[in-house]
CSV table of C-alpha atoms in Angstrom, one decimal:
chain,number,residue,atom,x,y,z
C,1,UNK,CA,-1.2,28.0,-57.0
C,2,UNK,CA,2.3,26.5,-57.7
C,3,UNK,CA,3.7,24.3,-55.7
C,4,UNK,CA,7.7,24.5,-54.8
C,5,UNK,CA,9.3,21.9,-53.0
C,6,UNK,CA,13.0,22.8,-51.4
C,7,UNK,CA,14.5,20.4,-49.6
C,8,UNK,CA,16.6,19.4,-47.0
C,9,UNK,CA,14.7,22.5,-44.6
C,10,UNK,CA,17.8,22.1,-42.4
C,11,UNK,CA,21.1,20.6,-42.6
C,12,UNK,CA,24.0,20.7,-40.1
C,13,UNK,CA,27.4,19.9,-41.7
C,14,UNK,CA,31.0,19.6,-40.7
C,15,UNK,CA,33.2,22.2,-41.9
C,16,UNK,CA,34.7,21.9,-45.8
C,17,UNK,CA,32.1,19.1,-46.4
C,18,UNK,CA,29.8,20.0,-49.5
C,19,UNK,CA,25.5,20.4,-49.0
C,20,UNK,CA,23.2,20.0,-52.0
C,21,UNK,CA,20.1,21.7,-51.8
C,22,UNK,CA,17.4,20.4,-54.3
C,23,UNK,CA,14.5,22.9,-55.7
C,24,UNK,CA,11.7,21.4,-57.7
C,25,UNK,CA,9.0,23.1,-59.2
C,26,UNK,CA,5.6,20.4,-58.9
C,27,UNK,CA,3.1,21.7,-61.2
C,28,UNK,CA,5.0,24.0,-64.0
C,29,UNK,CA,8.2,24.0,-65.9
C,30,UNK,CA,10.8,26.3,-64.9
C,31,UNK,CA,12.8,28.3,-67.5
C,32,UNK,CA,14.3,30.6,-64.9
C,33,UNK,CA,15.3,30.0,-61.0
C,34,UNK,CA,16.9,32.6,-58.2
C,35,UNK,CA,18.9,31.7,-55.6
C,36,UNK,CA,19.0,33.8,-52.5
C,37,UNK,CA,20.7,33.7,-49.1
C,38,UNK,CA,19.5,35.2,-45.4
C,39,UNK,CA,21.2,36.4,-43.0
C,40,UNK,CA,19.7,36.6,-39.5
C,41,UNK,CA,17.7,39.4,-39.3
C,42,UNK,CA,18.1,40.9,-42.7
C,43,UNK,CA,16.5,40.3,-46.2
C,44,UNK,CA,17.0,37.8,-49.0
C,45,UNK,CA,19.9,38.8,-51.3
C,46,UNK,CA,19.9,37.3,-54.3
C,47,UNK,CA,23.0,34.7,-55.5
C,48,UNK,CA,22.8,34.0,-59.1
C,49,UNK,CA,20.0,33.3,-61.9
C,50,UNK,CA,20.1,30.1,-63.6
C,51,UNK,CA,18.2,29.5,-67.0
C,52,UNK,CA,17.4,25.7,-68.2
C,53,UNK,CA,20.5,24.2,-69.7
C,54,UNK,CA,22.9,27.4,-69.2
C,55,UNK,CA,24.9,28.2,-66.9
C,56,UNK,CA,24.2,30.4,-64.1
C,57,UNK,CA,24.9,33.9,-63.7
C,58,UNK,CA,26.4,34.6,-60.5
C,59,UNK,CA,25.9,38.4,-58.4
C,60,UNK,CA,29.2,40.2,-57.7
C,61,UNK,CA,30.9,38.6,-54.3
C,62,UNK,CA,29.3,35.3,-54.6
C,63,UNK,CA,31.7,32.8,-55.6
C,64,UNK,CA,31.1,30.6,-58.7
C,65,UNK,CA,33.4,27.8,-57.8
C,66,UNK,CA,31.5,27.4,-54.5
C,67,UNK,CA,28.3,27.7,-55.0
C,68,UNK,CA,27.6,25.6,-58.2
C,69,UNK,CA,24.3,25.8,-59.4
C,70,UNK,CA,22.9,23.1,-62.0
C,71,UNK,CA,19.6,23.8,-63.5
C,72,UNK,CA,19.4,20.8,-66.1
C,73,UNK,CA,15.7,20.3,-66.0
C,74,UNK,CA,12.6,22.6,-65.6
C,75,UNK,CA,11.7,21.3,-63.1
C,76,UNK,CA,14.3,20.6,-61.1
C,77,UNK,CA,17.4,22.9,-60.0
C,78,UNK,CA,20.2,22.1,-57.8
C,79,UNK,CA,22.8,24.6,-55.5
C,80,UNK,CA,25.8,22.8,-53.7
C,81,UNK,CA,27.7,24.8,-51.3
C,82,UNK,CA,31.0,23.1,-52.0
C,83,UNK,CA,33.9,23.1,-49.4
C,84,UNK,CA,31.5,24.7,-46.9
C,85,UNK,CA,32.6,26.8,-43.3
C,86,UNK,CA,30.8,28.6,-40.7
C,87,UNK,CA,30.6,31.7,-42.6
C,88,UNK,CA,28.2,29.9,-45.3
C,89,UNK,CA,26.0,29.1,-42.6
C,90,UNK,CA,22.8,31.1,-43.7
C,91,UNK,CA,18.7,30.9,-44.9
C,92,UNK,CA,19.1,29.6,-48.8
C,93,UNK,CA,16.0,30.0,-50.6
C,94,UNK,CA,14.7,29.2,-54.5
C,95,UNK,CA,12.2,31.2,-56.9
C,96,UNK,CA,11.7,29.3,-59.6
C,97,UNK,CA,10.0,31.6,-62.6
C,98,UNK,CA,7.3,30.6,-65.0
C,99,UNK,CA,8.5,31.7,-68.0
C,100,UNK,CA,6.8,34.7,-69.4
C,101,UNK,CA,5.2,35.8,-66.2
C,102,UNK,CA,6.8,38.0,-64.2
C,103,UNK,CA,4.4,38.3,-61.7
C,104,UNK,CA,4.6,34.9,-60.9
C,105,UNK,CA,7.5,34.8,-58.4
C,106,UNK,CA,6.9,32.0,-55.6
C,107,UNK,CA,9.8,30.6,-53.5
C,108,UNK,CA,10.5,27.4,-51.7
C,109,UNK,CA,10.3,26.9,-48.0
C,110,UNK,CA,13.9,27.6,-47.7
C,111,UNK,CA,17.1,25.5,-46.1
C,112,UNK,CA,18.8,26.4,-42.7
C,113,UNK,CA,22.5,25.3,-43.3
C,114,UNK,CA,24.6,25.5,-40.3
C,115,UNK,CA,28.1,24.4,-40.5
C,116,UNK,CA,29.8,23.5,-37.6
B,1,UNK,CA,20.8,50.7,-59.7
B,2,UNK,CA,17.8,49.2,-58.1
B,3,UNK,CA,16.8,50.1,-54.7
B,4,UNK,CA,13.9,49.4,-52.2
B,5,UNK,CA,13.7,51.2,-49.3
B,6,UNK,CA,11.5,50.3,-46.1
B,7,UNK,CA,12.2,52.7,-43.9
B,8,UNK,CA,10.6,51.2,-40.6
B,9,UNK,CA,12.1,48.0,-39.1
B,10,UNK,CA,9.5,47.8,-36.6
B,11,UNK,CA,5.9,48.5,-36.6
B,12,UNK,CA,3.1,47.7,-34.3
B,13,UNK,CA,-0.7,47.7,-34.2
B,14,UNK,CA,-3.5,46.6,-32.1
B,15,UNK,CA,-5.6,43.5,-32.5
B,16,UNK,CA,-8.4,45.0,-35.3
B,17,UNK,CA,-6.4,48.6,-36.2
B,18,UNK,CA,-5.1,49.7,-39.4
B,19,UNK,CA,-1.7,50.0,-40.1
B,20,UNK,CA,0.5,51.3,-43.4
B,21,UNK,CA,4.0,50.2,-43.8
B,22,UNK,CA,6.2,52.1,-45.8
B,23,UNK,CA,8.2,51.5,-49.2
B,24,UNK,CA,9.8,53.7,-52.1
B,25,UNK,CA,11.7,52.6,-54.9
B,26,UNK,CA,13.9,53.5,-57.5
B,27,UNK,CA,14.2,52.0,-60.7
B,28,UNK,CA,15.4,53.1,-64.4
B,29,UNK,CA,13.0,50.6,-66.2
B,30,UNK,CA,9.3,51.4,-67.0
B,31,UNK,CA,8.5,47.7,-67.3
B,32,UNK,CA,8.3,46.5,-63.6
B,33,UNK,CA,6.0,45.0,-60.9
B,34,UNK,CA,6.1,45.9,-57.1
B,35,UNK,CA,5.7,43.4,-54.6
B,36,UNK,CA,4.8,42.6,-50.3
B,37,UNK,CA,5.8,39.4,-49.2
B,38,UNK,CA,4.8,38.0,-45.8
B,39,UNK,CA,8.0,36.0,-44.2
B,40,UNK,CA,6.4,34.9,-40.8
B,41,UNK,CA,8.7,32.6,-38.3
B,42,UNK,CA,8.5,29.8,-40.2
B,43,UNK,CA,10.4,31.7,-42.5
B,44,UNK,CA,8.4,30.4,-45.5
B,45,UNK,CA,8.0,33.7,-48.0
B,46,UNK,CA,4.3,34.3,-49.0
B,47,UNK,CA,2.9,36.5,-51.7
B,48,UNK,CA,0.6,39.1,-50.1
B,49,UNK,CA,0.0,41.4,-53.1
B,50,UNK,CA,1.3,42.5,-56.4
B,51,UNK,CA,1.2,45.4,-58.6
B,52,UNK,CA,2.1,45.7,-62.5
B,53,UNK,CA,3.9,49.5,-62.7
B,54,UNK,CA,1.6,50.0,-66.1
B,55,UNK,CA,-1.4,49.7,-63.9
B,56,UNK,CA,-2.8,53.1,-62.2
B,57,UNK,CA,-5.2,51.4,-60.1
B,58,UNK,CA,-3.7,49.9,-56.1
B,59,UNK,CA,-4.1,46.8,-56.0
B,60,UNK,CA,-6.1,45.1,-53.2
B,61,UNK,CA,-6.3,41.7,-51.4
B,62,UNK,CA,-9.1,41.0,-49.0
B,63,UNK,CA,-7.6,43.3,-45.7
B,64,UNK,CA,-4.2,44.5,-47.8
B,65,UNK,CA,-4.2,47.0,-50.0
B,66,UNK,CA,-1.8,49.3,-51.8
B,67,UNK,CA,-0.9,53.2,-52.2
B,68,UNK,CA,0.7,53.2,-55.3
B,69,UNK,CA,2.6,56.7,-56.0
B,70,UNK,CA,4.2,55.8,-59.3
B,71,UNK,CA,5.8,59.7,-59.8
B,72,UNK,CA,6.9,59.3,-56.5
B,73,UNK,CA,8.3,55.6,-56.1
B,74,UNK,CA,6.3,54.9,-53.4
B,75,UNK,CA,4.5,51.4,-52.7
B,76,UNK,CA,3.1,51.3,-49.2
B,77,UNK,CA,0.9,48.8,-47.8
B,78,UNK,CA,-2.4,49.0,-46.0
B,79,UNK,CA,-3.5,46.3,-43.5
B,80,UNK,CA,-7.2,46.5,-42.4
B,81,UNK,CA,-8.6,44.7,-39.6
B,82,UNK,CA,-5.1,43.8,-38.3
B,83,UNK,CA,-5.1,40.3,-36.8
B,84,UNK,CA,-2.8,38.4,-34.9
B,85,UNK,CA,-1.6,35.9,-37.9
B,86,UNK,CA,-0.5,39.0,-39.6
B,87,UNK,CA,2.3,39.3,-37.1
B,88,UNK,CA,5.4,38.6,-39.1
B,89,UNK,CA,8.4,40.6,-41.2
B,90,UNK,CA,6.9,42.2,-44.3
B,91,UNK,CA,9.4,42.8,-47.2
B,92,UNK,CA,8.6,45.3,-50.1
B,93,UNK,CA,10.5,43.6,-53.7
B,94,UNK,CA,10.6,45.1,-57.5
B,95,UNK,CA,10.6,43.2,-59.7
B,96,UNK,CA,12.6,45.0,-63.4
B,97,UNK,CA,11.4,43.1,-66.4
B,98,UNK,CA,14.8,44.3,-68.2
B,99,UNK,CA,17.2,43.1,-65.6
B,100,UNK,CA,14.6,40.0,-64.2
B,101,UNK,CA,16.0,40.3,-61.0
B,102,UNK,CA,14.1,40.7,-58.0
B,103,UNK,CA,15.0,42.9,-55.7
B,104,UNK,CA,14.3,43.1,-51.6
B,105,UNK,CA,14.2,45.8,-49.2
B,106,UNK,CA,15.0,45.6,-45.6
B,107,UNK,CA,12.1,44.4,-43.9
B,108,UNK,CA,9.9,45.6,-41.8
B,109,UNK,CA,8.9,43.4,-38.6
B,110,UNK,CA,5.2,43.5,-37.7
B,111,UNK,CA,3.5,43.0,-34.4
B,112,UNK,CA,0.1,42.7,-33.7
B,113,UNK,CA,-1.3,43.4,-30.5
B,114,UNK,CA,-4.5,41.6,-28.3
């Protein structure tokens, strides 16, 4: 099966520092990737959709301008949690998409961001 | 909109037993696919079973299976032989083909019983 590789798993940062978080896709090109975020104890909501080479569209409440998303490869796509503070501490988690097959959603092993 | 529903938070089951946890749906599309994913502590999300809405037969896995009501938007899933690496949160998803977004319901947290 595919193989997604998200990474850092967990990061601890000062408050209004900025966090990358990288997603690669390992053994298929990625047209689309979803971003979501977890909350303790509840379920993934998703953040915004990024297509190769566009830019990403972004779920109503989530800020643009702080979480910038740069999906410039298919293989590779990028979130940074710019300016971040304790209420961004969450779960973030990738889906990159195979293009064509919607059946094929995996995810990547997710990144604990705490911010002190 | 698109909703999924799980109406249980908690479920248990004994080591071996059968259990069925719950999920409707509600969508406007007719192209969609209906998902359970496994999230177990490490947190890493795992594909338990899949089922294309065009398709009138339930799906099956091994020990999981599905009741799919497609006139009643209803997507539950059967665990057989319950054992205790099945103990984990289990998340119902659609999938809309139109809209491409996936979409999560609450959860449902699974124990499993010696």
């Amino acid at each position: 099966g595919a193989v997604v590789s998200q990474h850092p798993s967990r990061v601890i940062c000062k408050s209004g520092t900025s966090v990358k978080i990288e997603c690669r896709s390992l053994d298929f090109q990625a047209t689309t990737m979803f971003w979501y975020r977890q909350f303790p104890k509840q379920s993934l909501m998703l953040m915004a959709t990024s297509n190769e080479g566009s830019k990403a569209t972004y779920e109503q409440g989530v800020e643009k301008d702080k979480f910038l998303i740069n999906h410039a490869s298919l293989t590779l796509s990028t979130l940074t949690v710019t300016s971040a503070h304790p209420e961004d501490s969450s779960f973030y988690i990738c889906s990159p998409r195979l293009w064509g097959t919607n059946e094929k959603l995996f995810f990547g092993s997710g990144t604990q961001l705490s911010v002190l | 909109a698109q909703t999924v529903t799980q109406s249980q938070p908690e479920m248990s089951v004994q080591e071996a037993e059968t259990v069925t946890l719950s999920c409707t749906y509600d969508t406007s599309e007719s192209d969609y696919y209906l998902f359970w994913y496994k999230q177990p502590p490490s947190r890493q999300m795992i594909l338990v079973i899949r089922q294309e809405a065009y398709k009138q037969q339930n799906a099956t896995e091994n020990r999981f299976s599905v009741n799919f009501q497609k006139a009643a938007k209803s997507f539950s899933l059967k665990i057989s032989d319950s054992q205790l690496g099945d103990a984990a949160m289990y998340f119902c998803a659609c999938f809309q083909g139109g809209s491409e977004k996936l979409v999560f319901g609450k959860g449902t947290k699974l124990t499993v019983n010696p």
